[in-house]
Tab-separated table of C-alpha atoms in Angstrom:
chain	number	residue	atom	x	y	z
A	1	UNK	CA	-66.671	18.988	30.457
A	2	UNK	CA	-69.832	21.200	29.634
A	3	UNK	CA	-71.496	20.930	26.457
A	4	UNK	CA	-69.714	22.802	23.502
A	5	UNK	CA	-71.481	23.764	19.823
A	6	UNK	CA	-69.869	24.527	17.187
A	7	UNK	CA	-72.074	27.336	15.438
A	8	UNK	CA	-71.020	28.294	11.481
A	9	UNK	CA	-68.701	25.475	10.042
A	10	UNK	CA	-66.720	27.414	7.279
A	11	UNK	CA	-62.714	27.724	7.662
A	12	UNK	CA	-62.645	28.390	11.307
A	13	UNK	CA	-65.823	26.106	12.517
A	14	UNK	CA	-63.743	23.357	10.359
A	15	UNK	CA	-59.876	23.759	11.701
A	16	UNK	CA	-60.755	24.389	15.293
A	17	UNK	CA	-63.033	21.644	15.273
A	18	UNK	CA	-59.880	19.622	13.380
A	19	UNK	CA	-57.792	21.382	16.471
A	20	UNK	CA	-60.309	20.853	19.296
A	21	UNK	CA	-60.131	16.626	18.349
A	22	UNK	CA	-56.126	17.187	17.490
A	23	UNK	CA	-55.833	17.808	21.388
A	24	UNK	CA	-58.676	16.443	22.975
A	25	UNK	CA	-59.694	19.234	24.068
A	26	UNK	CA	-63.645	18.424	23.503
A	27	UNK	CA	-66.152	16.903	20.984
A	28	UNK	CA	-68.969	19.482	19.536
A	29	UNK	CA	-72.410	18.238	21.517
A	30	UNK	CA	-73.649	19.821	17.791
A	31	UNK	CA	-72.323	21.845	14.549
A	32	UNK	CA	-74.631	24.161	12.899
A	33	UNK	CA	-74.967	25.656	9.421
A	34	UNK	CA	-77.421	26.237	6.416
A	35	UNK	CA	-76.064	23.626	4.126
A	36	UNK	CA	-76.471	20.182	3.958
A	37	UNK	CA	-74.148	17.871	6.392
A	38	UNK	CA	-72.804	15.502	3.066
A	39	UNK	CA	-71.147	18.837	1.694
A	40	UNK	CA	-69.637	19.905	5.124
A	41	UNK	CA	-68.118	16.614	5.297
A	42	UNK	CA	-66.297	16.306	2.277
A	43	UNK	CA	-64.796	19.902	3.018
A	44	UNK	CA	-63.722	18.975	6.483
A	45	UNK	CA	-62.069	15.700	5.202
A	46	UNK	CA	-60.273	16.870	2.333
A	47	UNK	CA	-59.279	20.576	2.778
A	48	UNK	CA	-56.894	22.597	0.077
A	49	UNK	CA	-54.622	24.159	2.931
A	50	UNK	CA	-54.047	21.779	5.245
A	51	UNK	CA	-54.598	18.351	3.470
A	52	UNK	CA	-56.748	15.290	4.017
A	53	UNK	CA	-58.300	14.343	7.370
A	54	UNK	CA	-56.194	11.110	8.548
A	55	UNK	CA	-59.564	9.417	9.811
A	56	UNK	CA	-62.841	8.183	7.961
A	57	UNK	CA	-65.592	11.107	7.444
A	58	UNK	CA	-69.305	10.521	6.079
A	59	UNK	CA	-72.242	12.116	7.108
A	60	UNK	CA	-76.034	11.410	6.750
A	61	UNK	CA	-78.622	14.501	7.086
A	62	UNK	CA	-78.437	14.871	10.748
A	63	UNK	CA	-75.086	13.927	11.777
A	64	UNK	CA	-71.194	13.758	10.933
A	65	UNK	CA	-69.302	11.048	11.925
A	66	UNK	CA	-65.527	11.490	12.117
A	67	UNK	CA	-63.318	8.791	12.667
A	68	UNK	CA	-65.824	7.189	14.643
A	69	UNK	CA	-67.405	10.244	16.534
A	70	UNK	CA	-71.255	11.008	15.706
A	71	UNK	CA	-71.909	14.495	15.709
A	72	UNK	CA	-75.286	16.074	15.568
A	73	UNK	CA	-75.824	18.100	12.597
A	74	UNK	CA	-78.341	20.987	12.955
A	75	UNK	CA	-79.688	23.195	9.732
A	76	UNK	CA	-79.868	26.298	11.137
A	77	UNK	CA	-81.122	28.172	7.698
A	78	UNK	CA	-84.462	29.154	9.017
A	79	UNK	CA	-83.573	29.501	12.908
A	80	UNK	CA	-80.861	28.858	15.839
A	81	UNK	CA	-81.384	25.345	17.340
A	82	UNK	CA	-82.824	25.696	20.747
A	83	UNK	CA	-79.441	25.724	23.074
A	84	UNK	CA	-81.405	24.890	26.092
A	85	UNK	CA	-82.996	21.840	24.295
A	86	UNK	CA	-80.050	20.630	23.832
A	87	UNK	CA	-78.576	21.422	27.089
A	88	UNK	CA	-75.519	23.407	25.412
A	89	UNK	CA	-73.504	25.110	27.530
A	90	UNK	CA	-71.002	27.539	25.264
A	91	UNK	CA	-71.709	28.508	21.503
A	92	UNK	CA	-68.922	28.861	19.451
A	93	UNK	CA	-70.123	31.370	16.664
A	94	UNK	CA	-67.907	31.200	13.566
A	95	UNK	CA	-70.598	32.865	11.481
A	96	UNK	CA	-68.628	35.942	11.373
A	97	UNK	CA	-71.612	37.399	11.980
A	98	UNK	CA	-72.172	37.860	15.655
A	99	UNK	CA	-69.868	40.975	16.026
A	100	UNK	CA	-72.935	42.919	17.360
A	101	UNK	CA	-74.227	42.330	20.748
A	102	UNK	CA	-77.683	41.532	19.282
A	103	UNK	CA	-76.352	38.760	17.127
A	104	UNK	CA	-74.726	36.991	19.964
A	105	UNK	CA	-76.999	38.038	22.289
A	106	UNK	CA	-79.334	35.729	20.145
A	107	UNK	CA	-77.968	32.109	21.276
A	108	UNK	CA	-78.044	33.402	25.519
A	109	UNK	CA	-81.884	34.160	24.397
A	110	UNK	CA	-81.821	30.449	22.657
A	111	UNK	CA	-80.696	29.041	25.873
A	112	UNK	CA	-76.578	28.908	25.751
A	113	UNK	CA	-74.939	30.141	28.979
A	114	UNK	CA	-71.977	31.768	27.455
A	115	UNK	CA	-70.808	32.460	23.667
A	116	UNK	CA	-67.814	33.076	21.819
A	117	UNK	CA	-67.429	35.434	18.971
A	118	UNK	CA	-64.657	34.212	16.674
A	119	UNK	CA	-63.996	37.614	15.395
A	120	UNK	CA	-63.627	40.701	16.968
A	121	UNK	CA	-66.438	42.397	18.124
A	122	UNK	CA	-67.587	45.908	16.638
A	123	UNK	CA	-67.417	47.907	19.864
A	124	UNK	CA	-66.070	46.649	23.430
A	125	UNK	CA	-69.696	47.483	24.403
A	126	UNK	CA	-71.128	44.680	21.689
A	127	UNK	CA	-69.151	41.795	24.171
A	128	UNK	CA	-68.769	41.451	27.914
A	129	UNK	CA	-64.607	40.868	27.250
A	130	UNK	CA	-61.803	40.275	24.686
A	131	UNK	CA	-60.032	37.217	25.791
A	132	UNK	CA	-56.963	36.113	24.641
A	133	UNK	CA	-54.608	33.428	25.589
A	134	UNK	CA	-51.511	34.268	26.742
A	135	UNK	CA	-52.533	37.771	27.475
A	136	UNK	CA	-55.353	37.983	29.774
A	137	UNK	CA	-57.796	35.214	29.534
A	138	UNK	CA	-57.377	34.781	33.635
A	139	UNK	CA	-59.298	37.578	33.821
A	140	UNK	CA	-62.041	35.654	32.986
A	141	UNK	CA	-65.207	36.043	35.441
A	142	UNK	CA	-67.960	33.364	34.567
A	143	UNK	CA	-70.548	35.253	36.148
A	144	UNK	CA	-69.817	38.705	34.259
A	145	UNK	CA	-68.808	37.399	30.593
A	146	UNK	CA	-71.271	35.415	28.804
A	147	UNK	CA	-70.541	36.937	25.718
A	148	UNK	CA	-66.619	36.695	24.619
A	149	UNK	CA	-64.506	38.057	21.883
A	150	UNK	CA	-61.468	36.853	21.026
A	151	UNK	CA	-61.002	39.106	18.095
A	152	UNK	CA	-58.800	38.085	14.936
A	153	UNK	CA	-55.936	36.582	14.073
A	154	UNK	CA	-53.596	39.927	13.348
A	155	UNK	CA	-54.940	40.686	17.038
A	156	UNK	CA	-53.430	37.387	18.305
A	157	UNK	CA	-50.484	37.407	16.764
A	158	UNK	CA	-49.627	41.470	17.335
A	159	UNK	CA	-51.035	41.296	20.813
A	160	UNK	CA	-48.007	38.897	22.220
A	161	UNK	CA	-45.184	41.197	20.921
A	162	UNK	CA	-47.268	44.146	22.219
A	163	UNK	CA	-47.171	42.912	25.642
A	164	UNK	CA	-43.365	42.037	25.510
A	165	UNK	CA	-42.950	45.507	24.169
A	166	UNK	CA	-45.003	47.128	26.733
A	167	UNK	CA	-43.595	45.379	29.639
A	168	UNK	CA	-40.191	45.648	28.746
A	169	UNK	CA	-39.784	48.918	26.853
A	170	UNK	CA	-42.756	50.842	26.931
A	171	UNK	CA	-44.565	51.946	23.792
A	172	UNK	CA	-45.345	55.727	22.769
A	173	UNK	CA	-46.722	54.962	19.503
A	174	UNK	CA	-46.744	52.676	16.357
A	175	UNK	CA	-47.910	51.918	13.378
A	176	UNK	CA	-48.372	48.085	12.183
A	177	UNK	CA	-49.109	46.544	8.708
A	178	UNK	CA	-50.019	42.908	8.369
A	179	UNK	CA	-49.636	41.140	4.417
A	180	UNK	CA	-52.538	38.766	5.186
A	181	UNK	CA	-53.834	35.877	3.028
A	182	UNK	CA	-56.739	36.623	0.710
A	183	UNK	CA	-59.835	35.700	2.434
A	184	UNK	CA	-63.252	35.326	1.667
A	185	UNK	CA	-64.427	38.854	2.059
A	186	UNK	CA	-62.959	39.298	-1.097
A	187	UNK	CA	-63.594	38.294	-4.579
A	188	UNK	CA	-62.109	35.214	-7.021
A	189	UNK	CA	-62.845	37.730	-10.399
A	190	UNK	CA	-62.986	40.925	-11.203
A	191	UNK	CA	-66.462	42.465	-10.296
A	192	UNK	CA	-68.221	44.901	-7.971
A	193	UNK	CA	-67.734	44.692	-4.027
A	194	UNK	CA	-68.742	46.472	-1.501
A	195	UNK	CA	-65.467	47.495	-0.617
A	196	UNK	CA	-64.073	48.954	-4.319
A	197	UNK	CA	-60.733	47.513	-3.705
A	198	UNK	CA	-61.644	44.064	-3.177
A	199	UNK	CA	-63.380	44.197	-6.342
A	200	UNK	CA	-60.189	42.786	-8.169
A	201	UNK	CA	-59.216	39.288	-7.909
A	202	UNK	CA	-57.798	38.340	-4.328
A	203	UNK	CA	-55.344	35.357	-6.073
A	204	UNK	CA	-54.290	38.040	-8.904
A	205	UNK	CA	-53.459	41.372	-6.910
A	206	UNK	CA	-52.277	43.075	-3.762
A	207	UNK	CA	-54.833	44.521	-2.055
A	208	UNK	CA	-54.875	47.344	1.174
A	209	UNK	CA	-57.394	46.553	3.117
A	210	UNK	CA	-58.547	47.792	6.948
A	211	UNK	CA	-57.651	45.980	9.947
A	212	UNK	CA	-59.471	46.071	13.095
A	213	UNK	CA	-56.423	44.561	14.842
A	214	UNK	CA	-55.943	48.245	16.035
A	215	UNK	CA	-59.480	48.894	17.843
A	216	UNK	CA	-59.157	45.007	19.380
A	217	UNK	CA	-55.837	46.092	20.926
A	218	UNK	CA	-57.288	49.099	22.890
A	219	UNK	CA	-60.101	47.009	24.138
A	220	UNK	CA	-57.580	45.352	25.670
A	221	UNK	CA	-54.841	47.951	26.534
A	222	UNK	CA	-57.198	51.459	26.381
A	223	UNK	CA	-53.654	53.846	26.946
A	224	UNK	CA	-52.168	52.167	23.853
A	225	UNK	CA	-51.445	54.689	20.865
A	226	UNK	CA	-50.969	52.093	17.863
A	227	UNK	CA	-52.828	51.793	14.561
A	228	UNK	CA	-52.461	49.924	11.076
A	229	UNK	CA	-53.768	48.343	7.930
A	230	UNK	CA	-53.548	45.100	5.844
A	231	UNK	CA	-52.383	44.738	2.441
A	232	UNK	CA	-54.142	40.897	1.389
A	233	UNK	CA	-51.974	39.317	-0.907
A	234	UNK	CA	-52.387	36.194	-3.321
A	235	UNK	CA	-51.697	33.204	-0.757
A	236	UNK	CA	-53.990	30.727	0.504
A	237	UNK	CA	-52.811	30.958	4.431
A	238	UNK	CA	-49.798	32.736	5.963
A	239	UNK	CA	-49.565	36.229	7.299
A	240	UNK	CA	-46.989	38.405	8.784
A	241	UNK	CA	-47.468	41.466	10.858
A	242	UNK	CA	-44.950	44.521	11.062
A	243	UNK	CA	-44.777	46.658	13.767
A	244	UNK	CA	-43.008	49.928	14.226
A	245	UNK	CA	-43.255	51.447	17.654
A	246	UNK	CA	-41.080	54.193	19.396
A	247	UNK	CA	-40.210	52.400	23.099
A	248	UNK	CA	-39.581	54.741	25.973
A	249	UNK	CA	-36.978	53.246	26.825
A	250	UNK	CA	-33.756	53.155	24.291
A	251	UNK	CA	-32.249	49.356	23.406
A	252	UNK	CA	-30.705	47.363	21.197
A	253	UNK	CA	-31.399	44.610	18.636
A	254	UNK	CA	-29.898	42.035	20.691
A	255	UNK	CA	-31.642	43.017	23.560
A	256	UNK	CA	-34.891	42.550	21.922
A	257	UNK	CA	-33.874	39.108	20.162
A	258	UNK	CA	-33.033	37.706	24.036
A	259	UNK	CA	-36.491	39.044	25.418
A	260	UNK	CA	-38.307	37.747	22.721
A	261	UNK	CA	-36.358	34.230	23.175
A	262	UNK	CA	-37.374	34.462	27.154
A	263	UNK	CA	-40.766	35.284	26.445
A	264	UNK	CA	-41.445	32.493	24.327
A	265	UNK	CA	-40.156	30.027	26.606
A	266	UNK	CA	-42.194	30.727	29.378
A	267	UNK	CA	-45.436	31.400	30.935
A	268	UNK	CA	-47.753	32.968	30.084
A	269	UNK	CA	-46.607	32.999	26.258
A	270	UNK	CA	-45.062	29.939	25.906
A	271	UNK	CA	-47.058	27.762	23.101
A	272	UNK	CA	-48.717	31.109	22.426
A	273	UNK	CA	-45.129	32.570	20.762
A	274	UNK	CA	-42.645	31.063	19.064
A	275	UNK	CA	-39.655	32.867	17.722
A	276	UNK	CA	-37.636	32.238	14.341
A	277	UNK	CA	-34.098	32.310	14.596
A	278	UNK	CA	-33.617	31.845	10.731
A	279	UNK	CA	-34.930	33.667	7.488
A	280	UNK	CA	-37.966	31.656	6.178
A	281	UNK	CA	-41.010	32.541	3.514
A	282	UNK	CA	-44.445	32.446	4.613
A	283	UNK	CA	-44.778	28.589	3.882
A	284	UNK	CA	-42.377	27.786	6.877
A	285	UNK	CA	-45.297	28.545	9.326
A	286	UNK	CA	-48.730	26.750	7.471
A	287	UNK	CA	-50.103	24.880	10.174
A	288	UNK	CA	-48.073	26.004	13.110
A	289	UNK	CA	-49.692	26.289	16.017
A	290	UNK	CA	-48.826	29.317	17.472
A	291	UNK	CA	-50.723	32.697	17.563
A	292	UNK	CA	-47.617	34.826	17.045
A	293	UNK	CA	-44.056	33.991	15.542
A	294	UNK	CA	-41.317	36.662	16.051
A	295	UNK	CA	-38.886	36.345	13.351
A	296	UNK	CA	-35.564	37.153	14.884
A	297	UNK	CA	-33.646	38.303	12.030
A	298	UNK	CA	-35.638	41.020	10.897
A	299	UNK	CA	-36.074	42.836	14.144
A	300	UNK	CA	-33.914	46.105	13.423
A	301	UNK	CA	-33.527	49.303	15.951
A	302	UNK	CA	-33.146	52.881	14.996
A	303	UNK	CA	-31.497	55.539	17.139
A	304	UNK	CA	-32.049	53.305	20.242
A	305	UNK	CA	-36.092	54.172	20.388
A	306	UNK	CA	-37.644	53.320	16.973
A	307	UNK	CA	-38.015	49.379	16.603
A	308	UNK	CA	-39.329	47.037	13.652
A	309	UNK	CA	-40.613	43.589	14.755
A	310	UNK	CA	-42.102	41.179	11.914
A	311	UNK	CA	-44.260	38.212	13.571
A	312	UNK	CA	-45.340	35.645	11.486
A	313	UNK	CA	-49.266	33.311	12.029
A	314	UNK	CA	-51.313	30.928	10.420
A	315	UNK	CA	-54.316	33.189	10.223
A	316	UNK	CA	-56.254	30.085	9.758
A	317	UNK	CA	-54.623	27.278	11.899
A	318	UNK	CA	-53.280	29.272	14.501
A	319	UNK	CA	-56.478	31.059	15.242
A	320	UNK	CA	-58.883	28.579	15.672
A	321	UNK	CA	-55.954	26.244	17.647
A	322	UNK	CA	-56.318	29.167	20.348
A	323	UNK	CA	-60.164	29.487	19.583
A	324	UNK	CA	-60.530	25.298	20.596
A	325	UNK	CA	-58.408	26.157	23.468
A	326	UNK	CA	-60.095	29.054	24.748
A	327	UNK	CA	-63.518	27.578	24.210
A	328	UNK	CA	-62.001	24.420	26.840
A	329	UNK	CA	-61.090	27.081	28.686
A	330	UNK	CA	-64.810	29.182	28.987
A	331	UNK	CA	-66.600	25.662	29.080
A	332	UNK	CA	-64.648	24.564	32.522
A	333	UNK	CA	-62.186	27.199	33.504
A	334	UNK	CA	-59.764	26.530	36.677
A	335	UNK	CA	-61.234	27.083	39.712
């Protein structure tokens, strides 16, 4: 297995490292960030989502050591560690903050052979390719993408029905909406944001918000004619997405329940999908696994060609399960 680091250790660094050990997939050769190690310990051992770590966590200044794993620690406040140093093969940048092609650019200059973005990138031109699993991350060419996207989590969970959709019924056009989980773009109290809306408290209000779920889906599929927004509501992890699309081709609410079903239990979407077949709130899916989960009942049809389907993720869990994966993926991919 090459050499993985784990760049940025906020929510996503943390749970896909939790997920990357979970199904030893790999060990981080390093983790990076501009606090101290003590702090990033306690948070990855005792998190408010997802509960406490079921093995022993302490740190000292340069290290972590998790149930008996020694990690290197790395401050990174004043510069990137020195990749080739260190004889790191992919950078996993959960920064947030390497959605340009200069800021991920930055660790191939440091001496990483490939990175990837855990966000989606600004422009398809600021990343080599948007990978996701389950979709098209067998298109990956080692020699051609050094820098990968695998966009967000609305992307991952809206991109799975999308491709059902697509290959079974064609899509004209649609519009999505997502009620995501308050995150940390936005603010605990009432004060001045950047954004004027998120200048109310995200645990007190519903709040409309952009998505760039929209612009990651045409990197992907460029023909595809769908757009949305987000309205972040006052929950600590859990998300739906909505999508309304007009199919070319006319069907019927069962017809979409059995696809769905299919889809989900095989290749390449199985593990990727799941599908609900009963009504459940958002707290049903906390720490699932899967990118995308198609709740059954609500899928409606009108006139034949206009269809609603409501997929449930873990913005949190689910996302950086498929961002460990992927990295094991990019750090020794099938040959």
């Amino acid at each position: 297995m090459a050499k993985i680091a784990i760049h940025g250790f906020g929510r996503i660094g943390r749970t896909a490292l939790k997920a990357a050990l979970r199904g030893n997939l790999w060990i981080p050769a390093s983790i990076s960030d501009i606090r101290d190690a003590a702090t990033f310990a306690a948070l990855f051992e005792v998190d408010s989502n997802y509960g406490r770590w079921p093995e022993p966590v302490s740190a000292e200044a340069d290290s972590l050591t998790i149930g008996g794993r020694t990690i290197a620690y790395l401050n990174s406040s004043e510069s990137l560690p020195d990749w080739r140093a260190l004889g790191v093969d992919l950078v996993v940048d959960c920064t947030g903050r390497a959605t340009h092609r200069a800021g991920a650019q930055a660790h191939i200059d440091r001496g990483a052979r490939r990175v990837l973005v855990s966000a989606p990138s600004a422009t398809l031109a600021d990343c080599d390719a948007v990978l996701l699993a389950g979709i098209n991350l067998d298109s990956f060419d080692p020699e051609r993408h050094r820098i990968v996207s695998m966009a967000s989590c609305t992307t991952n969970a809206l991109a799975p029905v999308i491709a059902v959709v697509r290959e079974h019924f064609g899509i004209e056009t649609g519009f999505f909406s997502t009620v995501h989980a308050y995150t940390n773009s936005q603010s605990l109290t009432d004060q001045p944001m950047k954004d004027r809306r998120d200048s109310w408290a995200a645990a007190e209000n519903i709040i409309p918000s952009s998505s760039g779920a929209a612009r990651a889906l045409q990197f992907i599929w460029s023909d595809l004619r769908v757009t949305g927004k987000a309205y972040r509501v006052p929950v600590r992890t859990g998300s739906i997405a909505e999508v309304n699309l007009i199919v070319r081709r006319a069907t019927t609410v069962d017809e979409i329940r059995d696809t769905f079903r299919k889809a989900a239990s095989a290749a390449p979407l199985k593990g990727v999908m799941d599908v609900l077949e009963e009504g459940w709130p958002s707290s049903r899916i906390v720490g699932d696994t899967h990118s995308s989960i198609v709740d059954l009942p609500l899928v409606a049809v009108q006139g034949g060609t206009l269809v609603s389907i409501a997929a449930w993720y873990d913005n949190e869990w689910a996302f950086s399960t498929r961002l460990a994966e992927v990295a094991a993926y990019l750090a020794s991919p099938p040959r």
